[in-house]
Amino acid sequence: MEYGDEMEVSNMGTLRNDNILTLSDGRQLGYAEYGDPEGHPVFMFHGNPGSRLSFGLIPGSPFLPGIHIVAPDRPGYGLTDFRKNALIHWPDDVAELADHLGIEKFALFAPSGGGPFALACAWKIPDRISTVGIFGSVGPNEPEATKGVIRSVRLLWKISNPLFPIIKLQMRIMAYMAKKDPEKMSLKLRDMELSEWDKKIFDRPEIRNIFKVDFPEAYRQNGIGSAYDVTIPARWPIPLEEISMKVHVWHAEPDVLVGNMSKYIAGKLPNSQLYELPDTGHLWILVHMNEVLETLVPDQS
């Protein structure tokens, strides 16, 4: 997909998927908008890898009517410039984007690698958020949290900071693969990293298409955003005990990519609602997005 292209989305209208905001410090932030421009605003942060295109590619009808989805590229992905310590500074970028769009308050949801970025917002800009939810979120690299995570992922977290140049090189290789043959790369990740339950979800043609289209955009900047995300668990900077607002937490089990991290996070938060999803997996969200939004924005119908 070339810059500026508009994709056809089966479940909702694409308002525009190539928006760029120049932030106050000169960096660029890319974002997409979907759904009803007059609807209830919901900011959604993609996982790792992912991009602003991720949510618009979900098949079927996962979004409720009367909702305005704002999906920014996180730093180092898609059209958003990378910056050091991106996680801590992300809430400022989000607030600036909301101001630009004339949005005072919004609901917030993020799966997987986007989870820490949603938690950072709940910590630093709670006055701008009406409700917040995370699914299968990455969390601190603690033994209690990482139980059930496959060895290859645990190893990445362990070596990510002392051997960061190696992580960057690995992500550059993945970026090359994603741009050259995204379908082949997604199939390789399927075989290496997904549980049997997740493989059944992935093997649906409409789900495979999400990764085929999204991966090249996710790795547009040669994987620097993905490499940074890998360092977050070992250098977890968010004091979960200081997040005062209620956080809705969805935890799939077994989830071989993040293990018990979501459940661990819920236990550390002063005010959380945990939804346990037995006998599912990390891709649960791709077929149950409507259930999440019904919880976060219950008055929309």
Short mmCIF file of C-alpha atoms in Angstrom, two decimals:
data_model
loop_
_atom_site.label_atom_id
_atom_site.label_comp_id
_atom_site.label_asym_id
_atom_site.label_seq_id
_atom_site.Cartn_x
_atom_site.Cartn_y
_atom_site.Cartn_z
CA MET A 1 0.00 0.00 0.00
CA GLU A 2 1.38 3.38 -0.99
CA TYR A 3 1.20 6.49 1.15
CA GLY A 4 -2.12 8.25 0.69
CA ASP A 5 -4.05 5.18 -0.48
CA GLU A 6 -7.54 4.68 0.92
CA MET A 7 -8.47 1.09 1.75
CA GLU A 8 -11.88 -0.45 1.46
CA VAL A 9 -13.18 -1.36 4.91
CA SER A 10 -16.01 -3.86 5.15
CA ASN A 11 -17.37 -2.95 8.56
CA MET A 12 -17.34 0.83 8.71
CA GLY A 13 -16.51 3.94 6.73
CA THR A 14 -12.91 5.03 6.43
CA LEU A 15 -12.89 8.78 7.02
CA ARG A 16 -9.20 9.02 6.13
CA ASN A 17 -6.26 6.77 6.92
CA ASP A 18 -3.25 8.94 6.03
CA ASN A 19 -3.67 11.95 8.33
CA ILE A 20 -0.49 13.61 9.59
CA LEU A 21 -0.28 16.05 12.51
CA THR A 22 2.91 18.05 13.01
CA LEU A 23 3.42 18.11 16.78
CA SER A 24 4.64 21.13 18.71
CA ASP A 25 8.21 19.77 18.78
CA GLY A 26 8.24 19.27 15.00
CA ARG A 27 7.73 15.50 14.92
CA GLN A 28 5.05 13.99 12.73
CA LEU A 29 2.22 11.85 14.08
CA GLY A 30 0.19 9.74 11.67
CA TYR A 31 -3.37 8.66 12.42
CA ALA A 32 -6.47 7.17 10.84
CA GLU A 33 -10.13 7.87 11.55
CA TYR A 34 -12.99 5.44 11.13
CA GLY A 35 -16.72 5.43 11.72
CA ASP A 36 -19.00 8.33 12.60
CA PRO A 37 -17.18 11.70 12.71
CA GLU A 38 -19.87 12.98 15.08
CA GLY A 39 -19.82 9.85 17.23
CA HIS A 40 -18.37 9.15 20.66
CA PRO A 41 -14.56 9.39 20.29
CA VAL A 42 -12.55 6.25 21.04
CA PHE A 43 -8.76 6.35 20.72
CA MET A 44 -7.25 2.96 19.87
CA PHE A 45 -3.54 2.07 20.03
CA HIS A 46 -2.24 -0.81 17.90
CA GLY A 47 0.00 -3.66 19.05
CA ASN A 48 3.49 -4.79 18.04
CA PRO A 49 3.76 -4.96 15.10
CA GLY A 50 0.87 -2.83 13.91
CA SER A 51 -0.15 0.54 12.60
CA ARG A 52 -3.03 2.99 12.33
CA LEU A 53 -4.45 0.66 9.65
CA SER A 54 -4.89 -2.30 12.03
CA PHE A 55 -8.36 -1.54 13.34
CA GLY A 56 -9.80 -0.58 9.96
CA LEU A 57 -8.87 -4.00 8.61
CA ILE A 58 -10.84 -6.01 11.16
CA PRO A 59 -13.56 -7.89 9.22
CA GLY A 60 -17.25 -8.07 9.85
CA SER A 61 -18.95 -5.49 12.08
CA PRO A 62 -16.78 -5.09 15.17
CA PHE A 63 -17.50 -1.41 15.75
CA LEU A 64 -20.69 -0.07 17.26
CA PRO A 65 -22.65 2.64 15.44
CA GLY A 66 -22.22 6.15 16.78
CA ILE A 67 -18.51 5.73 17.48
CA HIS A 68 -15.64 7.81 16.09
CA ILE A 69 -12.42 5.76 16.07
CA VAL A 70 -9.11 7.64 16.19
CA ALA A 71 -6.19 5.27 15.58
CA PRO A 72 -2.73 6.85 15.75
CA ASP A 73 0.52 5.21 14.72
CA ARG A 74 2.60 4.78 17.86
CA PRO A 75 6.18 6.18 17.75
CA GLY A 76 8.39 4.43 15.21
CA TYR A 77 5.48 2.82 13.37
CA GLY A 78 3.82 3.89 10.14
CA LEU A 79 3.86 7.66 9.76
CA THR A 80 4.75 8.63 13.36
CA ASP A 81 8.31 9.73 14.06
CA PHE A 82 10.19 7.83 16.73
CA ARG A 83 11.52 9.50 19.87
CA LYS A 84 13.53 8.27 22.84
CA ASN A 85 11.55 7.28 25.93
CA ALA A 86 8.48 7.22 23.72
CA LEU A 87 6.22 5.55 26.29
CA ILE A 88 6.57 8.28 28.92
CA HIS A 89 6.02 11.06 26.38
CA TRP A 90 3.15 9.39 24.53
CA PRO A 91 0.35 10.90 26.68
CA ASP A 92 1.50 14.39 25.67
CA ASP A 93 1.30 13.40 21.99
CA VAL A 94 -2.17 11.94 22.49
CA ALA A 95 -3.40 15.06 24.27
CA GLU A 96 -2.04 17.20 21.44
CA LEU A 97 -3.81 15.01 18.86
CA ALA A 98 -7.08 15.25 20.80
CA ASP A 99 -6.73 19.04 20.98
CA HIS A 100 -6.09 19.15 17.23
CA LEU A 101 -9.30 17.18 16.60
CA GLY A 102 -11.31 19.29 19.05
CA ILE A 103 -11.89 16.31 21.35
CA GLU A 104 -11.96 17.12 25.05
CA LYS A 105 -12.58 13.64 26.43
CA PHE A 106 -12.40 10.18 24.88
CA ALA A 107 -12.59 6.48 25.62
CA LEU A 108 -9.35 4.55 25.17
CA PHE A 109 -8.57 0.96 24.23
CA ALA A 110 -5.34 -0.85 23.38
CA PRO A 111 -4.44 -4.51 22.89
CA SER A 112 -1.08 -6.24 23.31
CA GLY A 113 1.92 -3.94 22.79
CA GLY A 114 -0.36 -0.91 22.82
CA GLY A 115 -1.43 -1.67 26.40
CA PRO A 116 1.48 0.09 28.15
CA PHE A 117 0.75 3.22 26.09
CA ALA A 118 -2.88 3.20 27.24
CA LEU A 119 -1.76 2.75 30.84
CA ALA A 120 0.66 5.66 30.47
CA CYS A 121 -2.26 7.84 29.39
CA ALA A 122 -4.41 6.66 32.30
CA TRP A 123 -1.53 7.62 34.58
CA LYS A 124 -0.60 11.01 33.10
CA ILE A 125 -3.78 12.41 31.50
CA PRO A 126 -6.73 10.78 33.33
CA ASP A 127 -8.76 13.97 33.04
CA ARG A 128 -8.92 13.49 29.26
CA ILE A 129 -10.14 9.87 29.40
CA SER A 130 -13.72 8.74 30.02
CA THR A 131 -13.01 5.00 30.15
CA VAL A 132 -9.94 2.88 29.44
CA GLY A 133 -9.44 -0.77 28.58
CA ILE A 134 -6.57 -3.07 27.65
CA PHE A 135 -6.48 -6.59 26.25
CA GLY A 136 -3.57 -9.04 26.38
CA SER A 137 -1.32 -6.19 27.44
CA VAL A 138 2.44 -6.28 27.72
CA GLY A 139 3.52 -5.56 31.29
CA PRO A 140 6.51 -5.66 33.65
CA ASN A 141 9.04 -8.45 33.14
CA GLU A 142 8.31 -10.16 36.46
CA PRO A 143 8.24 -13.96 36.97
CA GLU A 144 4.62 -13.86 38.11
CA ALA A 145 3.65 -11.91 34.98
CA THR A 146 5.60 -13.85 32.35
CA LYS A 147 4.36 -17.31 33.32
CA GLY A 148 3.24 -19.09 30.16
CA VAL A 149 5.17 -16.92 27.69
CA ILE A 150 7.05 -18.83 24.99
CA ARG A 151 10.83 -18.99 25.36
CA SER A 152 11.69 -16.91 22.27
CA VAL A 153 9.69 -13.92 23.54
CA ARG A 154 11.08 -14.18 27.07
CA LEU A 155 14.60 -14.21 25.61
CA LEU A 156 13.93 -11.05 23.60
CA TRP A 157 12.78 -9.23 26.74
CA LYS A 158 15.81 -10.46 28.68
CA ILE A 159 18.43 -9.30 26.16
CA SER A 160 16.60 -6.25 24.81
CA ASN A 161 18.42 -3.62 26.84
CA PRO A 162 22.00 -4.96 27.15
CA LEU A 163 21.95 -6.11 23.51
CA PHE A 164 19.69 -3.49 21.97
CA PRO A 165 21.76 -3.20 18.72
CA ILE A 166 21.05 -6.88 18.09
CA ILE A 167 17.33 -6.32 18.63
CA LYS A 168 17.39 -3.40 16.19
CA LEU A 169 19.15 -5.55 13.60
CA GLN A 170 16.63 -8.34 14.05
CA MET A 171 13.75 -5.91 13.57
CA ARG A 172 15.38 -4.48 10.44
CA ILE A 173 15.49 -8.00 9.03
CA MET A 174 11.83 -8.48 9.92
CA ALA A 175 11.03 -5.14 8.27
CA TYR A 176 12.74 -6.30 5.09
CA MET A 177 10.71 -9.51 5.14
CA ALA A 178 7.48 -7.64 5.85
CA LYS A 179 7.96 -5.34 2.88
CA LYS A 180 9.14 -8.05 0.50
CA ASP A 181 6.57 -10.74 1.30
CA PRO A 182 4.23 -9.86 4.20
CA GLU A 183 2.15 -13.00 3.79
CA LYS A 184 5.20 -15.26 4.04
CA MET A 185 6.41 -13.37 7.11
CA SER A 186 3.03 -13.59 8.83
CA LEU A 187 2.90 -17.33 8.19
CA LYS A 188 6.36 -17.71 9.70
CA LEU A 189 5.29 -15.86 12.83
CA ARG A 190 2.15 -17.99 12.96
CA ASP A 191 4.17 -21.18 13.08
CA MET A 192 6.73 -19.85 15.55
CA GLU A 193 4.66 -17.86 18.02
CA LEU A 194 0.94 -18.68 18.01
CA SER A 195 -0.97 -21.17 20.15
CA GLU A 196 -3.17 -23.77 18.49
CA TRP A 197 -6.29 -21.73 19.32
CA ASP A 198 -4.75 -18.61 17.78
CA LYS A 199 -3.69 -20.52 14.67
CA LYS A 200 -7.32 -21.43 13.99
CA ILE A 201 -8.26 -17.75 14.16
CA PHE A 202 -5.27 -16.69 12.06
CA ASP A 203 -6.09 -19.23 9.34
CA ARG A 204 -9.34 -17.49 8.46
CA PRO A 205 -8.64 -15.66 5.16
CA GLU A 206 -10.08 -12.38 6.42
CA ILE A 207 -7.82 -12.48 9.49
CA ARG A 208 -4.72 -13.35 7.48
CA ASN A 209 -5.46 -10.34 5.31
CA ILE A 210 -5.09 -8.03 8.32
CA PHE A 211 -1.46 -9.01 8.76
CA LYS A 212 -0.75 -9.07 5.02
CA VAL A 213 -1.82 -5.43 4.64
CA ASP A 214 -0.75 -4.10 8.03
CA PHE A 215 2.79 -5.51 8.34
CA PRO A 216 4.43 -3.43 5.56
CA GLU A 217 3.05 -0.24 7.12
CA ALA A 218 4.00 -1.33 10.63
CA TYR A 219 7.61 -1.76 9.48
CA ARG A 220 7.72 1.36 7.29
CA GLN A 221 10.50 2.77 9.55
CA ASN A 222 12.53 -0.45 9.51
CA GLY A 223 11.27 -1.72 12.84
CA ILE A 224 12.54 0.94 15.27
CA GLY A 225 9.15 1.14 17.00
CA SER A 226 8.99 -2.62 17.35
CA ALA A 227 12.55 -2.77 18.69
CA TYR A 228 11.75 -0.12 21.31
CA ASP A 229 8.60 -1.95 22.39
CA VAL A 230 10.67 -5.05 23.17
CA THR A 231 12.62 -3.06 25.79
CA ILE A 232 9.54 -1.93 27.74
CA PRO A 233 8.97 -4.96 30.04
CA ALA A 234 12.53 -4.91 31.44
CA ARG A 235 12.46 -1.13 31.95
CA TRP A 236 8.85 -0.75 33.00
CA PRO A 237 8.38 2.94 33.86
CA ILE A 238 4.71 3.19 34.80
CA PRO A 239 3.80 3.13 38.53
CA LEU A 240 0.63 1.08 38.27
CA GLU A 241 -0.31 1.87 41.86
CA GLU A 242 -0.60 5.57 40.92
CA ILE A 243 -3.30 5.01 38.29
CA SER A 244 -6.47 6.05 40.07
CA MET A 245 -9.06 5.66 37.31
CA LYS A 246 -10.80 2.36 36.67
CA VAL A 247 -9.10 0.19 34.06
CA HIS A 248 -10.96 -2.60 32.26
CA VAL A 249 -8.59 -5.52 31.70
CA TRP A 250 -9.26 -8.46 29.37
CA HIS A 251 -7.04 -11.50 29.93
CA ALA A 252 -7.01 -14.45 27.53
CA GLU A 253 -5.76 -17.81 28.72
CA PRO A 254 -3.60 -19.38 27.53
CA ASP A 255 -1.83 -16.45 25.87
CA VAL A 256 1.66 -17.58 24.91
CA LEU A 257 2.78 -14.10 23.80
CA VAL A 258 2.15 -12.17 27.03
CA GLY A 259 1.36 -14.90 29.57
CA ASN A 260 -0.18 -13.57 32.78
CA MET A 261 0.85 -9.96 32.21
CA SER A 262 -2.69 -8.56 31.95
CA LYS A 263 -3.78 -10.42 35.07
CA TYR A 264 -0.65 -9.19 36.87
CA ILE A 265 -1.40 -5.60 35.83
CA ALA A 266 -5.00 -5.89 37.06
CA GLY A 267 -3.74 -7.07 40.43
CA LYS A 268 -1.42 -4.08 40.81
CA LEU A 269 -3.94 -1.42 39.78
CA PRO A 270 -5.94 0.19 42.62
CA ASN A 271 -9.14 0.12 40.56
CA SER A 272 -9.54 -2.52 37.86
CA GLN A 273 -12.16 -4.81 36.39
CA LEU A 274 -10.71 -8.11 35.19
CA TYR A 275 -12.44 -10.15 32.47
CA GLU A 276 -10.92 -13.63 32.19
CA LEU A 277 -11.29 -15.46 28.89
CA PRO A 278 -10.46 -19.15 29.38
CA ASP A 279 -9.59 -21.41 26.45
CA THR A 280 -8.92 -18.52 24.07
CA GLY A 281 -5.77 -16.71 22.96
CA HIS A 282 -4.00 -13.54 21.87
CA LEU A 283 -6.09 -13.09 18.71
CA TRP A 284 -9.40 -13.15 20.61
CA ILE A 285 -9.76 -9.40 20.18
CA LEU A 286 -9.91 -9.68 16.38
CA VAL A 287 -13.27 -11.44 16.60
CA HIS A 288 -14.68 -9.84 19.76
CA MET A 289 -14.00 -6.11 19.39
CA ASN A 290 -17.69 -5.27 19.68
CA GLU A 291 -17.88 -6.80 23.16
CA VAL A 292 -15.02 -4.61 24.35
CA LEU A 293 -16.54 -1.44 22.93
CA GLU A 294 -19.94 -2.25 24.43
CA THR A 295 -18.22 -2.20 27.82
CA LEU A 296 -16.18 0.95 27.24
CA VAL A 297 -18.94 2.93 25.50
CA PRO A 298 -22.13 1.29 26.80
CA ASP A 299 -24.54 4.08 25.87
CA GLN A 300 -23.89 3.82 22.11
CA SER A 301 -26.33 1.75 20.08
#
